[in-house]
Structure formats: structure tokens, C-alpha cells
JSON list of C-alpha atoms in Angstrom, two decimals:
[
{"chain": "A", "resi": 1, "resn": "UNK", "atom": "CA", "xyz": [14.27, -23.59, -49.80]},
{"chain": "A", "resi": 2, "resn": "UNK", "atom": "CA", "xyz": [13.55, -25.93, -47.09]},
{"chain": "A", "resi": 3, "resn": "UNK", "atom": "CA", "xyz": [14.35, -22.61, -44.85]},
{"chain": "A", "resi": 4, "resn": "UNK", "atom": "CA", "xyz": [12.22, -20.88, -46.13]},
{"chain": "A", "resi": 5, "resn": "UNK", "atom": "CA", "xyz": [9.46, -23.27, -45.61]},
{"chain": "A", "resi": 6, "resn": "UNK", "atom": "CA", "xyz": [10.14, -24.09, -42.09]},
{"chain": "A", "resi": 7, "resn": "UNK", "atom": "CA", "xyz": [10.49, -20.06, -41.21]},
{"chain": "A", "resi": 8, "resn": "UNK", "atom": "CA", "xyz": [7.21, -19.73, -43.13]},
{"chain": "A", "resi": 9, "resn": "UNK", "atom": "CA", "xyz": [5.43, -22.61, -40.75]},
{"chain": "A", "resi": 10, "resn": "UNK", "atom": "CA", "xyz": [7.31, -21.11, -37.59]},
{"chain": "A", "resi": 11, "resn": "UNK", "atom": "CA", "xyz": [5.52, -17.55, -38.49]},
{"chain": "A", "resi": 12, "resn": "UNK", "atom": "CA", "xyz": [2.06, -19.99, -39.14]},
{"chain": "A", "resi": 13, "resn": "UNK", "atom": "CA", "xyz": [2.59, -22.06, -35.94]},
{"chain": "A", "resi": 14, "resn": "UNK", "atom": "CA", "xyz": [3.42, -18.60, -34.10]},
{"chain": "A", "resi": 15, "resn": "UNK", "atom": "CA", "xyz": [-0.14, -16.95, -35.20]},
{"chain": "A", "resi": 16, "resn": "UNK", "atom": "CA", "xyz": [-2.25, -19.61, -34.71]},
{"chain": "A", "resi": 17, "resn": "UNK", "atom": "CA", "xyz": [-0.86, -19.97, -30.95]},
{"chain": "A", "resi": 18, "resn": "UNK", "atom": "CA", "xyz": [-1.39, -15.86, -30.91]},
{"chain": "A", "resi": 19, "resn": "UNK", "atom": "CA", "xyz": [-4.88, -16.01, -31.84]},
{"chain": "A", "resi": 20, "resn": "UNK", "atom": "CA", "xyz": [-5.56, -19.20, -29.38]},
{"chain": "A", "resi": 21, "resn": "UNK", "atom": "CA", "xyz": [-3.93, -17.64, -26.95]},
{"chain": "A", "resi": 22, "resn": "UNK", "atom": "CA", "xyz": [-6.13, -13.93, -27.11]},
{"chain": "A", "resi": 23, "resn": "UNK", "atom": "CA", "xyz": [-9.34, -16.44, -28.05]},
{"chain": "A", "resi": 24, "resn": "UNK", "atom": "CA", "xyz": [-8.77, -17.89, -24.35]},
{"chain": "A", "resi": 25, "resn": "UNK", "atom": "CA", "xyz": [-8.35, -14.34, -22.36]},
{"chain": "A", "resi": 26, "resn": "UNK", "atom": "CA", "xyz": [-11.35, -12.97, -24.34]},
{"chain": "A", "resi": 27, "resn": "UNK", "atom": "CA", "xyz": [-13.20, -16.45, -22.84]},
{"chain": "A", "resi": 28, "resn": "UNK", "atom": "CA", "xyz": [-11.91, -16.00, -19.16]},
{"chain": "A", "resi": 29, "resn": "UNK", "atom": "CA", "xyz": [-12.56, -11.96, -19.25]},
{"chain": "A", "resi": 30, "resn": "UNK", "atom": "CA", "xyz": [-16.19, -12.88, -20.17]},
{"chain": "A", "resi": 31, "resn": "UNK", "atom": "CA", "xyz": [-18.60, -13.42, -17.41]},
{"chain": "A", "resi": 32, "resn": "UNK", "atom": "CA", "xyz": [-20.05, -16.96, -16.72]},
{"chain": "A", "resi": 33, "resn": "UNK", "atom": "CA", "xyz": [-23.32, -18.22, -16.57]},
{"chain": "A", "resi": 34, "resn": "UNK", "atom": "CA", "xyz": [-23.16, -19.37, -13.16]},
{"chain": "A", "resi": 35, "resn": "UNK", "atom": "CA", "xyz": [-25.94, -17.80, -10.49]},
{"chain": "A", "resi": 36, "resn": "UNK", "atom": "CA", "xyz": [-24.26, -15.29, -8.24]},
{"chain": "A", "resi": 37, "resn": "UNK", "atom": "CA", "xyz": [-23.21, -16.78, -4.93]},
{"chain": "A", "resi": 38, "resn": "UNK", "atom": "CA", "xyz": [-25.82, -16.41, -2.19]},
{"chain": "A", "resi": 39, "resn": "UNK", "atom": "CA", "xyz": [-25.00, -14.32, 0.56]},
{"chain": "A", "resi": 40, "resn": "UNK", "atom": "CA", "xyz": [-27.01, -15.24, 3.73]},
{"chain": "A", "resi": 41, "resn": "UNK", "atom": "CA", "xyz": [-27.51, -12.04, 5.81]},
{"chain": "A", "resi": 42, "resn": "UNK", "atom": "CA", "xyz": [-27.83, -12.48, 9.27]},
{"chain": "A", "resi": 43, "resn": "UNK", "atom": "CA", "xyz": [-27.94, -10.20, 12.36]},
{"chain": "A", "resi": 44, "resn": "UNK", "atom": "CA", "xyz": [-24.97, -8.28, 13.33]},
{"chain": "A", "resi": 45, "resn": "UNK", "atom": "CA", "xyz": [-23.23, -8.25, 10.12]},
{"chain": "A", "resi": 46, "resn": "UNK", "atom": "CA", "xyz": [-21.85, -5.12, 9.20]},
{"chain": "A", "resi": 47, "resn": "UNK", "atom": "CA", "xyz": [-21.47, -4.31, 5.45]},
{"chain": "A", "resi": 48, "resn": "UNK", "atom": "CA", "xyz": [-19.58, -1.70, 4.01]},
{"chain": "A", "resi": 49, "resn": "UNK", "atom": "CA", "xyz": [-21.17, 0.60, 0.49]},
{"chain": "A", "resi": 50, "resn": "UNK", "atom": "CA", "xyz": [-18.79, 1.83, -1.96]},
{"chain": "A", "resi": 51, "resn": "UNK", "atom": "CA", "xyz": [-20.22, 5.53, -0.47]},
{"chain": "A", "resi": 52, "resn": "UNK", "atom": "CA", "xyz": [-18.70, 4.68, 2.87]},
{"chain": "A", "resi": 53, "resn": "UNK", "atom": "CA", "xyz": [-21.60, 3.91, 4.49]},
{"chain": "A", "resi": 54, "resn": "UNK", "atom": "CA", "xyz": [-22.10, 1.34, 6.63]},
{"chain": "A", "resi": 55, "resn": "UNK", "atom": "CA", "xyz": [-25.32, -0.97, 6.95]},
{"chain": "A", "resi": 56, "resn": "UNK", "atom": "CA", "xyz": [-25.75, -3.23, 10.13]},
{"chain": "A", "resi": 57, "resn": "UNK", "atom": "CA", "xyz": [-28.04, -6.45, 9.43]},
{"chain": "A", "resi": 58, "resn": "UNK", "atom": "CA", "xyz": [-30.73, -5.69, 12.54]},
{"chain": "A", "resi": 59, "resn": "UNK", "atom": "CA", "xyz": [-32.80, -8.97, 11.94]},
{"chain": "A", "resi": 60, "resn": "UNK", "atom": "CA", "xyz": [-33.51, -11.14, 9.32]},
{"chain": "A", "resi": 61, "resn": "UNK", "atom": "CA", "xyz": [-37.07, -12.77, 8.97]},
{"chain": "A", "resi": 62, "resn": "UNK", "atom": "CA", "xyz": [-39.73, -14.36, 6.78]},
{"chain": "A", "resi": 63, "resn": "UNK", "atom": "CA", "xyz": [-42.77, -12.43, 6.33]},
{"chain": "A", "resi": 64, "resn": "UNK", "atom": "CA", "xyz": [-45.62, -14.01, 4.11]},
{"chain": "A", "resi": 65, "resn": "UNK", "atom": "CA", "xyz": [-46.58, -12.65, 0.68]},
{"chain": "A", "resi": 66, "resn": "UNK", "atom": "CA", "xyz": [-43.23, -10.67, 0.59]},
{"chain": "A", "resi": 67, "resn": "UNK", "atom": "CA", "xyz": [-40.36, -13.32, 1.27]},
{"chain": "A", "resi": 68, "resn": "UNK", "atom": "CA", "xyz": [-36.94, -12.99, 3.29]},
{"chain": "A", "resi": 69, "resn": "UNK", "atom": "CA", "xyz": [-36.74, -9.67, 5.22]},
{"chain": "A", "resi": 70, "resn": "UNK", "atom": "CA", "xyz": [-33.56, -8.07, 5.93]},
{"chain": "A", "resi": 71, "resn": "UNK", "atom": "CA", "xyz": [-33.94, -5.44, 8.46]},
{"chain": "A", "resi": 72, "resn": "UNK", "atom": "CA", "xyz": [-30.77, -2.69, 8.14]},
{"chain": "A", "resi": 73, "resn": "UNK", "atom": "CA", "xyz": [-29.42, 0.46, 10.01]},
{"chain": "A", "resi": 74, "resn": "UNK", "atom": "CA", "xyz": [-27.44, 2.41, 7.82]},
{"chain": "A", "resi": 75, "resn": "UNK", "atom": "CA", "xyz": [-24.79, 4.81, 9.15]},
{"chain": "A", "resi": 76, "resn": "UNK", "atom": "CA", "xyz": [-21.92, 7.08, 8.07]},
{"chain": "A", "resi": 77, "resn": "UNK", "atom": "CA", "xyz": [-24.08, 8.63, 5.36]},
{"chain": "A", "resi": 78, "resn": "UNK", "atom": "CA", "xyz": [-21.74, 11.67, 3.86]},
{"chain": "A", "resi": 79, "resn": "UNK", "atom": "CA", "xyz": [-24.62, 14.47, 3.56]},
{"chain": "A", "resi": 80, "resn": "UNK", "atom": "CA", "xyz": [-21.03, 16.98, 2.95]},
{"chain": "A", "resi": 81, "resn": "UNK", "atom": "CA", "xyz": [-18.49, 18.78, 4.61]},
{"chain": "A", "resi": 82, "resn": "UNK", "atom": "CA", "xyz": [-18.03, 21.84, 6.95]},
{"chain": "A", "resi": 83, "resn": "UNK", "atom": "CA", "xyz": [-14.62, 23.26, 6.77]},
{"chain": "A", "resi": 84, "resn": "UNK", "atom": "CA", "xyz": [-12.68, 20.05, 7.55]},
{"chain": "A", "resi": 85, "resn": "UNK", "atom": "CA", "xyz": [-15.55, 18.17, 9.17]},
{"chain": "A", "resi": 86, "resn": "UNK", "atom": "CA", "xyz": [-16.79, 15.71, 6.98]},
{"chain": "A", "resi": 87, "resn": "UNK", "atom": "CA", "xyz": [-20.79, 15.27, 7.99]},
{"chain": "A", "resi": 88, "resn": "UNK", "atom": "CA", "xyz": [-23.02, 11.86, 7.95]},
{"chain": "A", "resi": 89, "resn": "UNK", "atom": "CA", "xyz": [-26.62, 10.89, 8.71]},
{"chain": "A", "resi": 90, "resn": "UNK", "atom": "CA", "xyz": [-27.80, 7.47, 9.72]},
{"chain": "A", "resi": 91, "resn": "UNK", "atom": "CA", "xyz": [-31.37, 5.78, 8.76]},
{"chain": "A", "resi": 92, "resn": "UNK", "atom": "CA", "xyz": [-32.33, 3.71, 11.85]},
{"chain": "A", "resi": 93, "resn": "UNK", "atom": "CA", "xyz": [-34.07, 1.41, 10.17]},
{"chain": "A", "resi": 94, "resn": "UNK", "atom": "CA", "xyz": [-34.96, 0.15, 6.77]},
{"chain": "A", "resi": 95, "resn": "UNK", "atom": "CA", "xyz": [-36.90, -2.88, 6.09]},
{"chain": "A", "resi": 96, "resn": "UNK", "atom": "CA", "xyz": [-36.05, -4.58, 2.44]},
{"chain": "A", "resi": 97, "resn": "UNK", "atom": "CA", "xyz": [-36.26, -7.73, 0.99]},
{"chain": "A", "resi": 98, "resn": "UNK", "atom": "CA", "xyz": [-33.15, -10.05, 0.09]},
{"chain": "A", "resi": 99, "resn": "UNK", "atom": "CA", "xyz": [-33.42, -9.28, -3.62]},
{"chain": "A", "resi": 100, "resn": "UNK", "atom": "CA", "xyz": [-33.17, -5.48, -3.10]},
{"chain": "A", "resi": 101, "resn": "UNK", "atom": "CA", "xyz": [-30.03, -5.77, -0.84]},
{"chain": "A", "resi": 102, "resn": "UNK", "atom": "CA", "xyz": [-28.48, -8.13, -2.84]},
{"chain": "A", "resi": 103, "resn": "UNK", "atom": "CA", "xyz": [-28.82, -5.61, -5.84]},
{"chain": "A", "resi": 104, "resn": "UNK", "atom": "CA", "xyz": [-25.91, -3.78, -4.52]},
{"chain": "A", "resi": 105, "resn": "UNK", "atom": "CA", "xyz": [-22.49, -4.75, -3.86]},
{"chain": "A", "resi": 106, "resn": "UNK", "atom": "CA", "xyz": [-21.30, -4.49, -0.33]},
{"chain": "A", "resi": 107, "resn": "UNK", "atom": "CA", "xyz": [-18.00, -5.76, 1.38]},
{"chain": "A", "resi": 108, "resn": "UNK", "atom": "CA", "xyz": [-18.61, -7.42, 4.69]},
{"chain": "A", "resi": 109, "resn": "UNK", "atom": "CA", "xyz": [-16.71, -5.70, 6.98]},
{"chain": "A", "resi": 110, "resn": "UNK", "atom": "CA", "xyz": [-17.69, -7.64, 10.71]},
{"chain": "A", "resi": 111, "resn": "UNK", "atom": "CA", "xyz": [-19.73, -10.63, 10.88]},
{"chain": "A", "resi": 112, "resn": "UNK", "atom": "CA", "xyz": [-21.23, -10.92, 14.37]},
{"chain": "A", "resi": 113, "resn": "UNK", "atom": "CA", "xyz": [-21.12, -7.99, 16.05]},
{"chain": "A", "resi": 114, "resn": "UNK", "atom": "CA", "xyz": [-23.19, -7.19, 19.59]},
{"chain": "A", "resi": 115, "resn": "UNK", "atom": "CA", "xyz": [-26.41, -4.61, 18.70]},
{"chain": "A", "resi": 116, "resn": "UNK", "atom": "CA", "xyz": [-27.07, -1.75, 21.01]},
{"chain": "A", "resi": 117, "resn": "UNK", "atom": "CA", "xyz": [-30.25, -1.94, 22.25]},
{"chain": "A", "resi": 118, "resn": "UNK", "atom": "CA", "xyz": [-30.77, 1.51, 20.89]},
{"chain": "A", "resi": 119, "resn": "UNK", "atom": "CA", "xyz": [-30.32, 0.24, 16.77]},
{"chain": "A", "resi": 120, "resn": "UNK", "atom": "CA", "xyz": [-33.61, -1.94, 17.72]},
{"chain": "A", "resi": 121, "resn": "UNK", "atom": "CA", "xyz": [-35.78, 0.53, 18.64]},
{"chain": "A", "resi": 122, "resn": "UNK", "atom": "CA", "xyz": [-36.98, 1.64, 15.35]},
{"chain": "A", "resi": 123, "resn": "UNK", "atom": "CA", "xyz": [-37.25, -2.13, 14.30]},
{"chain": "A", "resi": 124, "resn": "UNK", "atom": "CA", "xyz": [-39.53, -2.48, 17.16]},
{"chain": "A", "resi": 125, "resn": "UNK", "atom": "CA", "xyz": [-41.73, 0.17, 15.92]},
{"chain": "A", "resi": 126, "resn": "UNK", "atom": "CA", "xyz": [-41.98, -1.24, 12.69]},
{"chain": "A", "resi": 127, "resn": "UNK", "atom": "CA", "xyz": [-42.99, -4.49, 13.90]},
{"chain": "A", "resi": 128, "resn": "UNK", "atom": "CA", "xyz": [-45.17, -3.02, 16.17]},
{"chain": "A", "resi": 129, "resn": "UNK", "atom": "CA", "xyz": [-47.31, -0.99, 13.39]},
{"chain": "A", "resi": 130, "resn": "UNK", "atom": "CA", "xyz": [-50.38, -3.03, 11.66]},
{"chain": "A", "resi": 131, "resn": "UNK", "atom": "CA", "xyz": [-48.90, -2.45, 7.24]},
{"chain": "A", "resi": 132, "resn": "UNK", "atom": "CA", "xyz": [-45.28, -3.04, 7.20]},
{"chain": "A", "resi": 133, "resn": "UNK", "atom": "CA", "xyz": [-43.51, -0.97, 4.68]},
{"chain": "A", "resi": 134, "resn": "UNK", "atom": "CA", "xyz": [-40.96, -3.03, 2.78]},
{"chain": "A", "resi": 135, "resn": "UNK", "atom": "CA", "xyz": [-38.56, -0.92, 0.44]},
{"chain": "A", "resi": 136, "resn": "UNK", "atom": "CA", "xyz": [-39.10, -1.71, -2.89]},
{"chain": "A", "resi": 137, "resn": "UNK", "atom": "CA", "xyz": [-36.29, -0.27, -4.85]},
{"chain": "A", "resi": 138, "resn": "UNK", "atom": "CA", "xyz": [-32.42, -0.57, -4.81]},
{"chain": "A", "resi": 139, "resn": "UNK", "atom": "CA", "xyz": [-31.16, -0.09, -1.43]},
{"chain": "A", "resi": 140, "resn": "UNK", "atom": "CA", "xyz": [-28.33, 1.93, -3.18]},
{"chain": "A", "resi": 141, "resn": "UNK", "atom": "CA", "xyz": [-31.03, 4.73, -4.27]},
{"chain": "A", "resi": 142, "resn": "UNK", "atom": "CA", "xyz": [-31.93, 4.93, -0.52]},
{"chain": "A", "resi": 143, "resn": "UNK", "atom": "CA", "xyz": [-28.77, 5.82, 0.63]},
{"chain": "A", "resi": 144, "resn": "UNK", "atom": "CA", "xyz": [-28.42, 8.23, -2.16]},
{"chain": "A", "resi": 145, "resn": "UNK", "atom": "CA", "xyz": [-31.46, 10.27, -0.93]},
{"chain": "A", "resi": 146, "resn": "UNK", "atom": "CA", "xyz": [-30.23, 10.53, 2.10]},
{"chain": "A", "resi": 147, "resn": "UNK", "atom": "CA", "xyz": [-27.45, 11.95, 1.67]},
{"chain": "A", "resi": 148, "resn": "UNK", "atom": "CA", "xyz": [-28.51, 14.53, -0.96]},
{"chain": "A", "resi": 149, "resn": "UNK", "atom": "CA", "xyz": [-31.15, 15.36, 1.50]},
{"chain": "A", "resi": 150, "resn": "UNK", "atom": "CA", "xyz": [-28.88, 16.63, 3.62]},
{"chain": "A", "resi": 151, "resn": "UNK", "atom": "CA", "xyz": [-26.97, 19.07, 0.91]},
{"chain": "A", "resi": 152, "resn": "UNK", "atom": "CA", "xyz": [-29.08, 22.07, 0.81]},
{"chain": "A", "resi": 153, "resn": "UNK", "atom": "CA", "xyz": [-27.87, 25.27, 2.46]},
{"chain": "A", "resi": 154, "resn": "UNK", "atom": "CA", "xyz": [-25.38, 24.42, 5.08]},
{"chain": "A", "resi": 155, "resn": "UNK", "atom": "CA", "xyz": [-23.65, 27.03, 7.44]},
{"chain": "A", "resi": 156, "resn": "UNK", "atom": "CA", "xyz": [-20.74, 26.20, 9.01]},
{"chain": "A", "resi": 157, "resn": "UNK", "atom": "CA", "xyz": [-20.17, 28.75, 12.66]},
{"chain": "A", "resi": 158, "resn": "UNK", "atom": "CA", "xyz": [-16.62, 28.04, 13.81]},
{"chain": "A", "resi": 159, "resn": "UNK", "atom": "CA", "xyz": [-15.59, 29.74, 17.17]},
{"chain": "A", "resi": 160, "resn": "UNK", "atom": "CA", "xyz": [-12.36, 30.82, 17.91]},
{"chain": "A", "resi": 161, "resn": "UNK", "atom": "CA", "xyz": [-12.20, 28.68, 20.40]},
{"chain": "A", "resi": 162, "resn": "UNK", "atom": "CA", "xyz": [-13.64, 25.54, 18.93]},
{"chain": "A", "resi": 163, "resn": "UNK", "atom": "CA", "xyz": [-10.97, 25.36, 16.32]}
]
């Protein structure tokens, strides 16, 4: 009899310890309520999309009535393939602010990396023009254009001799 009790306690002891246990994986699984960390973008930082592109931080800067800046180049754009040649597009230049690029997840790929002279040319332009256009919607939708834009017809010429 006492057996029986202590085997029927075990089995108690046994769910309860279960249930704990799964109560505390549902708890870790579920996401806090902590703020996201803040990324501070700075020039020469290259950033890597889950498309393969990859953006280059141009400048960052403070511009009044909008807020932080970040100015991007975005290469490796996949616009399709051509027999085995995979094709891209780049945008030059893109100006969006901080909350738009941190609306997408990138992985930072280089951190300080020396800038053509060449990727500031377009940013240049921009800055030289009297309204600045800021991009007001998801950097990720962007990128997206882009490369659908460049998916109409296609024709792919292969000479014999460039194969």
C-alpha cells in the first residue's frame, strides 16, 4: 500500500516537473519586451540582404525635419539568369532614414571598408539638388523593384566562341 502511494506521488512529482519544465521553454521561445539593439550605421559598412545583395553605408548624416540619414549603394541585385550567368543591377544611391533601414534585417558583412570615389558620385548629386528625396518605405521593397525591373524579356546571344 505504501507502494502504491509513493509510485502514485513519483508519477505526480514526474508531471508537475513535465509541465514546469514545457511552461519554461514556452517562456524562453517567446520574444521579450526589450527594444531591439541599436545598430549605428556608419560609412563603409557593408551589409549583406537575405536576396544577396549587398548595401554599402555611403554617409550617414542629420538632416532637419527628417532625422538620421543613411545614405546606401546597393549592389549584386539578381534581376535573373542567362544560361549559367547569373545577372545583378546596382542602385548608386539611395537616401533613407534609420527607421526604414533598420526595418530589414541585414548581416554586416565588413565594417570599414575604403569607398571608391566613383560610389560618391551620385551622393554628391543628391546633395547637390535643392528637395532631397528621402525613401519612405522599407528598404527591402526597393531592392525588390529592382530586381523585378530587370525580369522582362531577356535574350541571352551566346557565341561559339564566348562559351
Amino acid at each position: 500500500m505504501l507502494t502504491a502511494k509513493i509510485s502514485k506521488l513519483t508519477r505526480w512529482v514526474l508531471l508537475l516537473s513535465i509541465i514546469s519544465a514545457a511552461s519554461a521553454q514556452e517562456k524562453a521561445a517567446q520574444p521579450t519586451n526589450s527594444p531591439p539593439q541599436r545598430v549605428e550605421y556608419k560609412s563603409g559598412q557593408v551589409w549583406r540582404t537575405d536576396l544577396g545583395a549587398t548595401i554599402t553605408i555611403l554617409a550617414v548624416e542629420e538632416l532637419r525635419k527628417v532625422g538620421k540619414v543613411v545614405h546606401i549603394r546597393v549592389d549584386n541585385i539578381p534581376v535573373g539568369s542567362c544560361g549559367g550567368v547569373h545577372l545583378t543591377t546596382t542602385i548608386p544611391h539611395i537616401a533613407l532614414t534609420e527607421k526604414m533601414m533598420q526595418k530589414g534585417a541585414y548581416a554586416l558583412e565588413k565594417d570599414n571598408v575604403d569607398l571608391p570615389d566613383s560610389y560618391l558620385d551620385e551622393y554628391r548629386k543628391w546633395e547637390s539638388k535643392k528637395k532631397h528625396e528621402v525613401l519612405k518605405e522599407p528598404l527591402q521593397t526597393k531592392i525588390q523593384m529592382a530586381s523585378l525591373s530587370g525580369s522582362g524579356i531577356m535574350i541571352c546571344n551566346f557565341l561559339p566562341s564566348q562559351t
